[in-house]
Amino acid sequence: MELNRFIWEESARLLKTWMGTPLEPLTISVNVSPQDFEYMDVAATFISLADTYGIDREKLKIEITESSILSRRVKESHVIDRLADAGFNLEIDDFGKGYSSLNTLKDINARTLKLDMAFLQMTDKDKKRGEVIIESVIQMGKRLGMHIVAEGVETVRERDYLIHLGRDYLQGYLFSWPVSVEEFERHVTGNLV
């Protein structure tokens, strides 16, 4: 939990340093683990970080796994509603990993749906059925007004297939391995010139 909070604070600090630079329009997504909800007031923590650093709350995107959203503790604390009401951009992470509930899409005011990479790992035997599911989830998310992010894109074939389906964003090793903040900033500002 301490490591996660450190990462959240570093992300808020970074967004603050980007203010007034060509990087200002960028956002940062951070993960919240199920354990974070057990040991801290997640909503109060994010509100405090945004206020302390004077950043736009929509720029600090909060990724919450579907399993966290479904936990009784999270539902009873109304933490998801508090985060959404406070202006944070919520993302449902790892959708399709393990148990997936369509009630999650109905009940949670999330703006982004991140499809788990398992959707892309299909054998020839289950390819047809898997593609129908991917297409349906993307269409459903779009009809709900959500941005769709496909995670785990590793091949050109996967990229082309997902572009054809009309996803909003792709994420994966095909585009970049993890890089340092400095390397990321150099890359982005170099492409802005």
mmCIF file with all atom_site columns, C-alpha atoms in Angstrom:
data_model
loop_
_atom_site.group_PDB
_atom_site.id
_atom_site.type_symbol
_atom_site.label_atom_id
_atom_site.label_alt_id
_atom_site.label_comp_id
_atom_site.label_asym_id
_atom_site.label_entity_id
_atom_site.label_seq_id
_atom_site.pdbx_PDB_ins_code
_atom_site.Cartn_x
_atom_site.Cartn_y
_atom_site.Cartn_z
_atom_site.occupancy
_atom_site.B_iso_or_equiv
_atom_site.pdbx_formal_charge
_atom_site.auth_seq_id
_atom_site.auth_comp_id
_atom_site.auth_asym_id
_atom_site.auth_atom_id
_atom_site.pdbx_PDB_model_num
ATOM 1   C CA . MET A 1 1   ? 0.000   0.000   0.000   1.00 0.00 ? 1   MET A CA 1
ATOM 2   C CA . GLU A 1 2   ? 2.831   2.415   0.802   1.00 0.00 ? 2   GLU A CA 1
ATOM 3   C CA . LEU A 1 3   ? 4.428   1.722   -2.589  1.00 0.00 ? 3   LEU A CA 1
ATOM 4   C CA . ASN A 1 4   ? 1.145   2.349   -4.397  1.00 0.00 ? 4   ASN A CA 1
ATOM 5   C CA . ARG A 1 5   ? 0.605   5.607   -2.548  1.00 0.00 ? 5   ARG A CA 1
ATOM 6   C CA . PHE A 1 6   ? 4.174   6.654   -3.416  1.00 0.00 ? 6   PHE A CA 1
ATOM 7   C CA . ILE A 1 7   ? 3.480   5.955   -7.111  1.00 0.00 ? 7   ILE A CA 1
ATOM 8   C CA . TRP A 1 8   ? 0.214   7.908   -6.975  1.00 0.00 ? 8   TRP A CA 1
ATOM 9   C CA . GLU A 1 9   ? 2.007   10.872  -5.417  1.00 0.00 ? 9   GLU A CA 1
ATOM 10  C CA . GLU A 1 10  ? 4.865   10.722  -7.932  1.00 0.00 ? 10  GLU A CA 1
ATOM 11  C CA . SER A 1 11  ? 2.269   10.712  -10.730 1.00 0.00 ? 11  SER A CA 1
ATOM 12  C CA . ALA A 1 12  ? 0.532   13.781  -9.284  1.00 0.00 ? 12  ALA A CA 1
ATOM 13  C CA . ARG A 1 13  ? 3.905   15.504  -8.899  1.00 0.00 ? 13  ARG A CA 1
ATOM 14  C CA . LEU A 1 14  ? 4.789   14.677  -12.509 1.00 0.00 ? 14  LEU A CA 1
ATOM 15  C CA . LEU A 1 15  ? 1.489   16.078  -13.782 1.00 0.00 ? 15  LEU A CA 1
ATOM 16  C CA . LYS A 1 16  ? 2.280   19.257  -11.838 1.00 0.00 ? 16  LYS A CA 1
ATOM 17  C CA . THR A 1 17  ? 5.743   19.544  -13.461 1.00 0.00 ? 17  THR A CA 1
ATOM 18  C CA . TRP A 1 18  ? 4.183   19.157  -16.917 1.00 0.00 ? 18  TRP A CA 1
ATOM 19  C CA . MET A 1 19  ? 1.919   22.191  -16.390 1.00 0.00 ? 19  MET A CA 1
ATOM 20  C CA . GLY A 1 20  ? 2.844   24.987  -18.776 1.00 0.00 ? 20  GLY A CA 1
ATOM 21  C CA . THR A 1 21  ? 4.893   22.661  -20.993 1.00 0.00 ? 21  THR A CA 1
ATOM 22  C CA . PRO A 1 22  ? 4.042   20.841  -24.240 1.00 0.00 ? 22  PRO A CA 1
ATOM 23  C CA . LEU A 1 23  ? 3.347   17.769  -22.053 1.00 0.00 ? 23  LEU A CA 1
ATOM 24  C CA . GLU A 1 24  ? 0.497   19.466  -20.161 1.00 0.00 ? 24  GLU A CA 1
ATOM 25  C CA . PRO A 1 25  ? -2.313  17.777  -22.173 1.00 0.00 ? 25  PRO A CA 1
ATOM 26  C CA . LEU A 1 26  ? -1.071  14.307  -21.142 1.00 0.00 ? 26  LEU A CA 1
ATOM 27  C CA . THR A 1 27  ? -2.734  12.153  -18.510 1.00 0.00 ? 27  THR A CA 1
ATOM 28  C CA . ILE A 1 28  ? -1.357  9.433   -16.246 1.00 0.00 ? 28  ILE A CA 1
ATOM 29  C CA . SER A 1 29  ? -3.153  6.234   -15.265 1.00 0.00 ? 29  SER A CA 1
ATOM 30  C CA . VAL A 1 30  ? -2.401  4.636   -11.911 1.00 0.00 ? 30  VAL A CA 1
ATOM 31  C CA . ASN A 1 31  ? -3.507  1.303   -10.509 1.00 0.00 ? 31  ASN A CA 1
ATOM 32  C CA . VAL A 1 32  ? -5.405  0.781   -7.280  1.00 0.00 ? 32  VAL A CA 1
ATOM 33  C CA . SER A 1 33  ? -5.129  -2.700  -5.793  1.00 0.00 ? 33  SER A CA 1
ATOM 34  C CA . PRO A 1 34  ? -7.878  -4.482  -3.862  1.00 0.00 ? 34  PRO A CA 1
ATOM 35  C CA . GLN A 1 35  ? -5.708  -4.214  -0.728  1.00 0.00 ? 35  GLN A CA 1
ATOM 36  C CA . ASP A 1 36  ? -5.579  -0.429  -1.035  1.00 0.00 ? 36  ASP A CA 1
ATOM 37  C CA . PHE A 1 37  ? -9.328  -0.298  -0.425  1.00 0.00 ? 37  PHE A CA 1
ATOM 38  C CA . GLU A 1 38  ? -8.919  -2.381  2.726   1.00 0.00 ? 38  GLU A CA 1
ATOM 39  C CA . TYR A 1 39  ? -6.252  -0.254  4.388   1.00 0.00 ? 39  TYR A CA 1
ATOM 40  C CA . MET A 1 40  ? -6.877  3.333   3.380   1.00 0.00 ? 40  MET A CA 1
ATOM 41  C CA . ASP A 1 41  ? -9.538  5.768   2.297   1.00 0.00 ? 41  ASP A CA 1
ATOM 42  C CA . VAL A 1 42  ? -8.675  5.703   -1.413  1.00 0.00 ? 42  VAL A CA 1
ATOM 43  C CA . ALA A 1 43  ? -11.036 8.537   -2.371  1.00 0.00 ? 43  ALA A CA 1
ATOM 44  C CA . ALA A 1 44  ? -9.729  10.870  0.346   1.00 0.00 ? 44  ALA A CA 1
ATOM 45  C CA . THR A 1 45  ? -6.139  10.022  -0.628  1.00 0.00 ? 45  THR A CA 1
ATOM 46  C CA . PHE A 1 46  ? -6.635  10.896  -4.305  1.00 0.00 ? 46  PHE A CA 1
ATOM 47  C CA . ILE A 1 47  ? -8.584  14.063  -3.508  1.00 0.00 ? 47  ILE A CA 1
ATOM 48  C CA . SER A 1 48  ? -5.796  15.156  -1.166  1.00 0.00 ? 48  SER A CA 1
ATOM 49  C CA . LEU A 1 49  ? -3.077  14.446  -3.764  1.00 0.00 ? 49  LEU A CA 1
ATOM 50  C CA . ALA A 1 50  ? -4.904  16.376  -6.499  1.00 0.00 ? 50  ALA A CA 1
ATOM 51  C CA . ASP A 1 51  ? -5.484  19.332  -4.177  1.00 0.00 ? 51  ASP A CA 1
ATOM 52  C CA . THR A 1 52  ? -1.931  19.307  -2.796  1.00 0.00 ? 52  THR A CA 1
ATOM 53  C CA . TYR A 1 53  ? -0.374  19.411  -6.270  1.00 0.00 ? 53  TYR A CA 1
ATOM 54  C CA . GLY A 1 54  ? -3.072  21.604  -7.825  1.00 0.00 ? 54  GLY A CA 1
ATOM 55  C CA . ILE A 1 55  ? -3.698  19.245  -10.733 1.00 0.00 ? 55  ILE A CA 1
ATOM 56  C CA . ASP A 1 56  ? -6.822  18.647  -12.779 1.00 0.00 ? 56  ASP A CA 1
ATOM 57  C CA . ARG A 1 57  ? -8.396  15.515  -11.299 1.00 0.00 ? 57  ARG A CA 1
ATOM 58  C CA . GLU A 1 58  ? -9.335  14.204  -14.747 1.00 0.00 ? 58  GLU A CA 1
ATOM 59  C CA . LYS A 1 59  ? -5.645  13.976  -15.642 1.00 0.00 ? 59  LYS A CA 1
ATOM 60  C CA . LEU A 1 60  ? -4.943  11.435  -12.886 1.00 0.00 ? 60  LEU A CA 1
ATOM 61  C CA . LYS A 1 61  ? -6.802  8.402   -14.216 1.00 0.00 ? 61  LYS A CA 1
ATOM 62  C CA . ILE A 1 62  ? -7.583  5.692   -11.698 1.00 0.00 ? 62  ILE A CA 1
ATOM 63  C CA . GLU A 1 63  ? -7.462  2.082   -12.896 1.00 0.00 ? 63  GLU A CA 1
ATOM 64  C CA . ILE A 1 64  ? -9.525  -0.238  -10.755 1.00 0.00 ? 64  ILE A CA 1
ATOM 65  C CA . THR A 1 65  ? -9.684  -3.946  -11.468 1.00 0.00 ? 65  THR A CA 1
ATOM 66  C CA . GLU A 1 66  ? -13.065 -5.462  -11.952 1.00 0.00 ? 66  GLU A CA 1
ATOM 67  C CA . SER A 1 67  ? -12.484 -7.807  -9.011  1.00 0.00 ? 67  SER A CA 1
ATOM 68  C CA . SER A 1 68  ? -11.945 -4.767  -6.745  1.00 0.00 ? 68  SER A CA 1
ATOM 69  C CA . ILE A 1 69  ? -15.147 -3.163  -7.959  1.00 0.00 ? 69  ILE A CA 1
ATOM 70  C CA . LEU A 1 70  ? -17.104 -6.311  -7.184  1.00 0.00 ? 70  LEU A CA 1
ATOM 71  C CA . SER A 1 71  ? -15.799 -6.592  -3.606  1.00 0.00 ? 71  SER A CA 1
ATOM 72  C CA . ARG A 1 72  ? -18.323 -6.053  -0.845  1.00 0.00 ? 72  ARG A CA 1
ATOM 73  C CA . ARG A 1 73  ? -16.031 -3.604  0.983   1.00 0.00 ? 73  ARG A CA 1
ATOM 74  C CA . VAL A 1 74  ? -15.738 -1.322  -2.044  1.00 0.00 ? 74  VAL A CA 1
ATOM 75  C CA . LYS A 1 75  ? -19.477 -1.404  -2.714  1.00 0.00 ? 75  LYS A CA 1
ATOM 76  C CA . GLU A 1 76  ? -20.379 -0.626  0.890   1.00 0.00 ? 76  GLU A CA 1
ATOM 77  C CA . SER A 1 77  ? -17.915 2.270   1.164   1.00 0.00 ? 77  SER A CA 1
ATOM 78  C CA . HIS A 1 78  ? -19.206 3.907   -2.047  1.00 0.00 ? 78  HIS A CA 1
ATOM 79  C CA . VAL A 1 79  ? -15.579 4.772   -2.817  1.00 0.00 ? 79  VAL A CA 1
ATOM 80  C CA . ILE A 1 80  ? -16.121 4.413   -6.577  1.00 0.00 ? 80  ILE A CA 1
ATOM 81  C CA . ASP A 1 81  ? -18.992 6.909   -6.490  1.00 0.00 ? 81  ASP A CA 1
ATOM 82  C CA . ARG A 1 82  ? -16.930 9.282   -4.346  1.00 0.00 ? 82  ARG A CA 1
ATOM 83  C CA . LEU A 1 83  ? -14.042 9.182   -6.842  1.00 0.00 ? 83  LEU A CA 1
ATOM 84  C CA . ALA A 1 84  ? -16.354 9.755   -9.822  1.00 0.00 ? 84  ALA A CA 1
ATOM 85  C CA . ASP A 1 85  ? -18.222 12.565  -8.022  1.00 0.00 ? 85  ASP A CA 1
ATOM 86  C CA . ALA A 1 86  ? -14.861 14.188  -7.200  1.00 0.00 ? 86  ALA A CA 1
ATOM 87  C CA . GLY A 1 87  ? -14.062 14.381  -10.932 1.00 0.00 ? 87  GLY A CA 1
ATOM 88  C CA . PHE A 1 88  ? -11.565 11.556  -11.361 1.00 0.00 ? 88  PHE A CA 1
ATOM 89  C CA . ASN A 1 89  ? -11.537 9.598   -14.602 1.00 0.00 ? 89  ASN A CA 1
ATOM 90  C CA . LEU A 1 90  ? -12.184 5.964   -13.642 1.00 0.00 ? 90  LEU A CA 1
ATOM 91  C CA . GLU A 1 91  ? -10.995 3.052   -15.744 1.00 0.00 ? 91  GLU A CA 1
ATOM 92  C CA . ILE A 1 92  ? -12.146 -0.543  -15.370 1.00 0.00 ? 92  ILE A CA 1
ATOM 93  C CA . ASP A 1 93  ? -8.906  -2.493  -15.699 1.00 0.00 ? 93  ASP A CA 1
ATOM 94  C CA . ASP A 1 94  ? -8.464  -6.125  -16.766 1.00 0.00 ? 94  ASP A CA 1
ATOM 95  C CA . PHE A 1 95  ? -12.057 -6.482  -17.978 1.00 0.00 ? 95  PHE A CA 1
ATOM 96  C CA . GLY A 1 96  ? -12.537 -10.069 -19.058 1.00 0.00 ? 96  GLY A CA 1
ATOM 97  C CA . LYS A 1 97  ? -9.915  -11.529 -16.738 1.00 0.00 ? 97  LYS A CA 1
ATOM 98  C CA . GLY A 1 98  ? -11.546 -14.222 -14.684 1.00 0.00 ? 98  GLY A CA 1
ATOM 99  C CA . TYR A 1 99  ? -15.101 -13.398 -13.632 1.00 0.00 ? 99  TYR A CA 1
ATOM 100 C CA . SER A 1 100 ? -16.616 -10.560 -15.647 1.00 0.00 ? 100 SER A CA 1
ATOM 101 C CA . SER A 1 101 ? -19.952 -9.044  -14.801 1.00 0.00 ? 101 SER A CA 1
ATOM 102 C CA . LEU A 1 102 ? -22.016 -6.889  -17.110 1.00 0.00 ? 102 LEU A CA 1
ATOM 103 C CA . ASN A 1 103 ? -23.429 -5.331  -13.937 1.00 0.00 ? 103 ASN A CA 1
ATOM 104 C CA . THR A 1 104 ? -20.010 -3.717  -13.513 1.00 0.00 ? 104 THR A CA 1
ATOM 105 C CA . LEU A 1 105 ? -20.553 -1.803  -16.737 1.00 0.00 ? 105 LEU A CA 1
ATOM 106 C CA . LYS A 1 106 ? -24.072 -0.878  -15.684 1.00 0.00 ? 106 LYS A CA 1
ATOM 107 C CA . ASP A 1 107 ? -23.321 0.163   -12.120 1.00 0.00 ? 107 ASP A CA 1
ATOM 108 C CA . ILE A 1 108 ? -19.947 1.904   -12.326 1.00 0.00 ? 108 ILE A CA 1
ATOM 109 C CA . ASN A 1 109 ? -19.551 5.391   -13.732 1.00 0.00 ? 109 ASN A CA 1
ATOM 110 C CA . ALA A 1 110 ? -16.274 4.584   -15.479 1.00 0.00 ? 110 ALA A CA 1
ATOM 111 C CA . ARG A 1 111 ? -15.169 6.387   -18.619 1.00 0.00 ? 111 ARG A CA 1
ATOM 112 C CA . THR A 1 112 ? -12.725 3.773   -19.862 1.00 0.00 ? 112 THR A CA 1
ATOM 113 C CA . LEU A 1 113 ? -12.914 0.021   -20.302 1.00 0.00 ? 113 LEU A CA 1
ATOM 114 C CA . LYS A 1 114 ? -9.560  -1.744  -20.546 1.00 0.00 ? 114 LYS A CA 1
ATOM 115 C CA . LEU A 1 115 ? -9.865  -5.167  -22.175 1.00 0.00 ? 115 LEU A CA 1
ATOM 116 C CA . ASP A 1 116 ? -7.580  -7.747  -20.635 1.00 0.00 ? 116 ASP A CA 1
ATOM 117 C CA . MET A 1 117 ? -4.914  -9.227  -22.889 1.00 0.00 ? 117 MET A CA 1
ATOM 118 C CA . ALA A 1 118 ? -6.453  -12.681 -22.419 1.00 0.00 ? 118 ALA A CA 1
ATOM 119 C CA . PHE A 1 119 ? -9.036  -11.668 -25.021 1.00 0.00 ? 119 PHE A CA 1
ATOM 120 C CA . LEU A 1 120 ? -6.260  -11.633 -27.605 1.00 0.00 ? 120 LEU A CA 1
ATOM 121 C CA . GLN A 1 121 ? -4.806  -15.018 -26.694 1.00 0.00 ? 121 GLN A CA 1
ATOM 122 C CA . MET A 1 122 ? -7.007  -17.285 -28.762 1.00 0.00 ? 122 MET A CA 1
ATOM 123 C CA . THR A 1 123 ? -6.326  -20.675 -30.263 1.00 0.00 ? 123 THR A CA 1
ATOM 124 C CA . ASP A 1 124 ? -7.592  -21.511 -33.742 1.00 0.00 ? 124 ASP A CA 1
ATOM 125 C CA . LYS A 1 125 ? -10.325 -23.583 -32.090 1.00 0.00 ? 125 LYS A CA 1
ATOM 126 C CA . ASP A 1 126 ? -11.820 -20.699 -30.082 1.00 0.00 ? 126 ASP A CA 1
ATOM 127 C CA . LYS A 1 127 ? -10.894 -17.836 -32.447 1.00 0.00 ? 127 LYS A CA 1
ATOM 128 C CA . LYS A 1 128 ? -14.362 -17.358 -33.959 1.00 0.00 ? 128 LYS A CA 1
ATOM 129 C CA . ARG A 1 129 ? -16.144 -17.279 -30.595 1.00 0.00 ? 129 ARG A CA 1
ATOM 130 C CA . GLY A 1 130 ? -13.427 -15.078 -29.072 1.00 0.00 ? 130 GLY A CA 1
ATOM 131 C CA . GLU A 1 131 ? -13.710 -12.552 -31.882 1.00 0.00 ? 131 GLU A CA 1
ATOM 132 C CA . VAL A 1 132 ? -17.491 -12.350 -31.437 1.00 0.00 ? 132 VAL A CA 1
ATOM 133 C CA . ILE A 1 133 ? -16.967 -11.616 -27.728 1.00 0.00 ? 133 ILE A CA 1
ATOM 134 C CA . ILE A 1 134 ? -14.312 -8.955  -28.395 1.00 0.00 ? 134 ILE A CA 1
ATOM 135 C CA . GLU A 1 135 ? -16.484 -7.246  -31.009 1.00 0.00 ? 135 GLU A CA 1
ATOM 136 C CA . SER A 1 136 ? -19.520 -7.326  -28.711 1.00 0.00 ? 136 SER A CA 1
ATOM 137 C CA . VAL A 1 137 ? -17.677 -5.911  -25.699 1.00 0.00 ? 137 VAL A CA 1
ATOM 138 C CA . ILE A 1 138 ? -16.183 -3.093  -27.797 1.00 0.00 ? 138 ILE A CA 1
ATOM 139 C CA . GLN A 1 139 ? -19.580 -2.220  -29.288 1.00 0.00 ? 139 GLN A CA 1
ATOM 140 C CA . MET A 1 140 ? -21.255 -2.364  -25.882 1.00 0.00 ? 140 MET A CA 1
ATOM 141 C CA . GLY A 1 141 ? -18.608 -0.142  -24.290 1.00 0.00 ? 141 GLY A CA 1
ATOM 142 C CA . LYS A 1 142 ? -18.909 2.396   -27.078 1.00 0.00 ? 142 LYS A CA 1
ATOM 143 C CA . ARG A 1 143 ? -22.701 2.454   -26.777 1.00 0.00 ? 143 ARG A CA 1
ATOM 144 C CA . LEU A 1 144 ? -22.230 3.188   -23.078 1.00 0.00 ? 144 LEU A CA 1
ATOM 145 C CA . GLY A 1 145 ? -20.037 6.152   -24.036 1.00 0.00 ? 145 GLY A CA 1
ATOM 146 C CA . MET A 1 146 ? -16.825 4.547   -22.782 1.00 0.00 ? 146 MET A CA 1
ATOM 147 C CA . HIS A 1 147 ? -13.346 4.740   -24.274 1.00 0.00 ? 147 HIS A CA 1
ATOM 148 C CA . ILE A 1 148 ? -12.011 1.289   -25.126 1.00 0.00 ? 148 ILE A CA 1
ATOM 149 C CA . VAL A 1 149 ? -8.381  0.331   -24.500 1.00 0.00 ? 149 VAL A CA 1
ATOM 150 C CA . ALA A 1 150 ? -7.090  -3.026  -25.722 1.00 0.00 ? 150 ALA A CA 1
ATOM 151 C CA . GLU A 1 151 ? -4.244  -4.170  -23.490 1.00 0.00 ? 151 GLU A CA 1
ATOM 152 C CA . GLY A 1 152 ? -1.511  -6.618  -24.379 1.00 0.00 ? 152 GLY A CA 1
ATOM 153 C CA . VAL A 1 153 ? -1.167  -5.895  -28.094 1.00 0.00 ? 153 VAL A CA 1
ATOM 154 C CA . GLU A 1 154 ? 2.028   -7.630  -29.182 1.00 0.00 ? 154 GLU A CA 1
ATOM 155 C CA . THR A 1 155 ? 1.679   -8.328  -32.911 1.00 0.00 ? 155 THR A CA 1
ATOM 156 C CA . VAL A 1 156 ? 0.850   -6.338  -36.028 1.00 0.00 ? 156 VAL A CA 1
ATOM 157 C CA . ARG A 1 157 ? -1.989  -8.789  -36.713 1.00 0.00 ? 157 ARG A CA 1
ATOM 158 C CA . GLU A 1 158 ? -3.570  -8.022  -33.316 1.00 0.00 ? 158 GLU A CA 1
ATOM 159 C CA . ARG A 1 159 ? -3.122  -4.288  -33.893 1.00 0.00 ? 159 ARG A CA 1
ATOM 160 C CA . ASP A 1 160 ? -4.735  -4.381  -37.324 1.00 0.00 ? 160 ASP A CA 1
ATOM 161 C CA . TYR A 1 161 ? -7.621  -6.518  -36.088 1.00 0.00 ? 161 TYR A CA 1
ATOM 162 C CA . LEU A 1 162 ? -8.357  -4.160  -33.186 1.00 0.00 ? 162 LEU A CA 1
ATOM 163 C CA . ILE A 1 163 ? -8.079  -1.065  -35.381 1.00 0.00 ? 163 ILE A CA 1
ATOM 164 C CA . HIS A 1 164 ? -10.632 -2.673  -37.704 1.00 0.00 ? 164 HIS A CA 1
ATOM 165 C CA . LEU A 1 165 ? -12.993 -3.152  -34.736 1.00 0.00 ? 165 LEU A CA 1
ATOM 166 C CA . GLY A 1 166 ? -12.874 0.546   -33.899 1.00 0.00 ? 166 GLY A CA 1
ATOM 167 C CA . ARG A 1 167 ? -11.179 0.511   -30.488 1.00 0.00 ? 167 ARG A CA 1
ATOM 168 C CA . ASP A 1 168 ? -10.027 3.883   -29.164 1.00 0.00 ? 168 ASP A CA 1
ATOM 169 C CA . TYR A 1 169 ? -6.583  3.022   -27.840 1.00 0.00 ? 169 TYR A CA 1
ATOM 170 C CA . LEU A 1 170 ? -4.097  0.173   -27.997 1.00 0.00 ? 170 LEU A CA 1
ATOM 171 C CA . GLN A 1 171 ? -1.491  -0.663  -25.379 1.00 0.00 ? 171 GLN A CA 1
ATOM 172 C CA . GLY A 1 172 ? 1.247   -3.262  -25.420 1.00 0.00 ? 172 GLY A CA 1
ATOM 173 C CA . TYR A 1 173 ? 4.811   -4.258  -26.203 1.00 0.00 ? 173 TYR A CA 1
ATOM 174 C CA . LEU A 1 174 ? 4.220   -3.792  -29.928 1.00 0.00 ? 174 LEU A CA 1
ATOM 175 C CA . PHE A 1 175 ? 4.433   -0.045  -29.252 1.00 0.00 ? 175 PHE A CA 1
ATOM 176 C CA . SER A 1 176 ? 6.923   0.173   -26.411 1.00 0.00 ? 176 SER A CA 1
ATOM 177 C CA . TRP A 1 177 ? 8.458   -1.671  -23.518 1.00 0.00 ? 177 TRP A CA 1
ATOM 178 C CA . PRO A 1 178 ? 8.382   0.226   -20.206 1.00 0.00 ? 178 PRO A CA 1
ATOM 179 C CA . VAL A 1 179 ? 10.692  3.257   -20.322 1.00 0.00 ? 179 VAL A CA 1
ATOM 180 C CA . SER A 1 180 ? 11.911  5.827   -17.820 1.00 0.00 ? 180 SER A CA 1
ATOM 181 C CA . VAL A 1 181 ? 10.073  9.118   -17.378 1.00 0.00 ? 181 VAL A CA 1
ATOM 182 C CA . GLU A 1 182 ? 13.002  10.946  -18.953 1.00 0.00 ? 182 GLU A CA 1
ATOM 183 C CA . GLU A 1 183 ? 12.997  8.733   -22.043 1.00 0.00 ? 183 GLU A CA 1
ATOM 184 C CA . PHE A 1 184 ? 9.209   9.075   -22.353 1.00 0.00 ? 184 PHE A CA 1
ATOM 185 C CA . GLU A 1 185 ? 9.409   12.876  -22.112 1.00 0.00 ? 185 GLU A CA 1
ATOM 186 C CA . ARG A 1 186 ? 12.174  12.993  -24.754 1.00 0.00 ? 186 ARG A CA 1
ATOM 187 C CA . HIS A 1 187 ? 10.149  10.768  -27.072 1.00 0.00 ? 187 HIS A CA 1
ATOM 188 C CA . VAL A 1 188 ? 6.918   12.745  -26.708 1.00 0.00 ? 188 VAL A CA 1
ATOM 189 C CA . THR A 1 189 ? 8.471   16.209  -26.969 1.00 0.00 ? 189 THR A CA 1
ATOM 190 C CA . GLY A 1 190 ? 10.598  15.047  -29.920 1.00 0.00 ? 190 GLY A CA 1
ATOM 191 C CA . ASN A 1 191 ? 7.431   14.045  -31.758 1.00 0.00 ? 191 ASN A CA 1
ATOM 192 C CA . LEU A 1 192 ? 5.744   17.374  -30.999 1.00 0.00 ? 192 LEU A CA 1
ATOM 193 C CA . VAL A 1 193 ? 8.339   19.403  -32.895 1.00 0.00 ? 193 VAL A CA 1
#
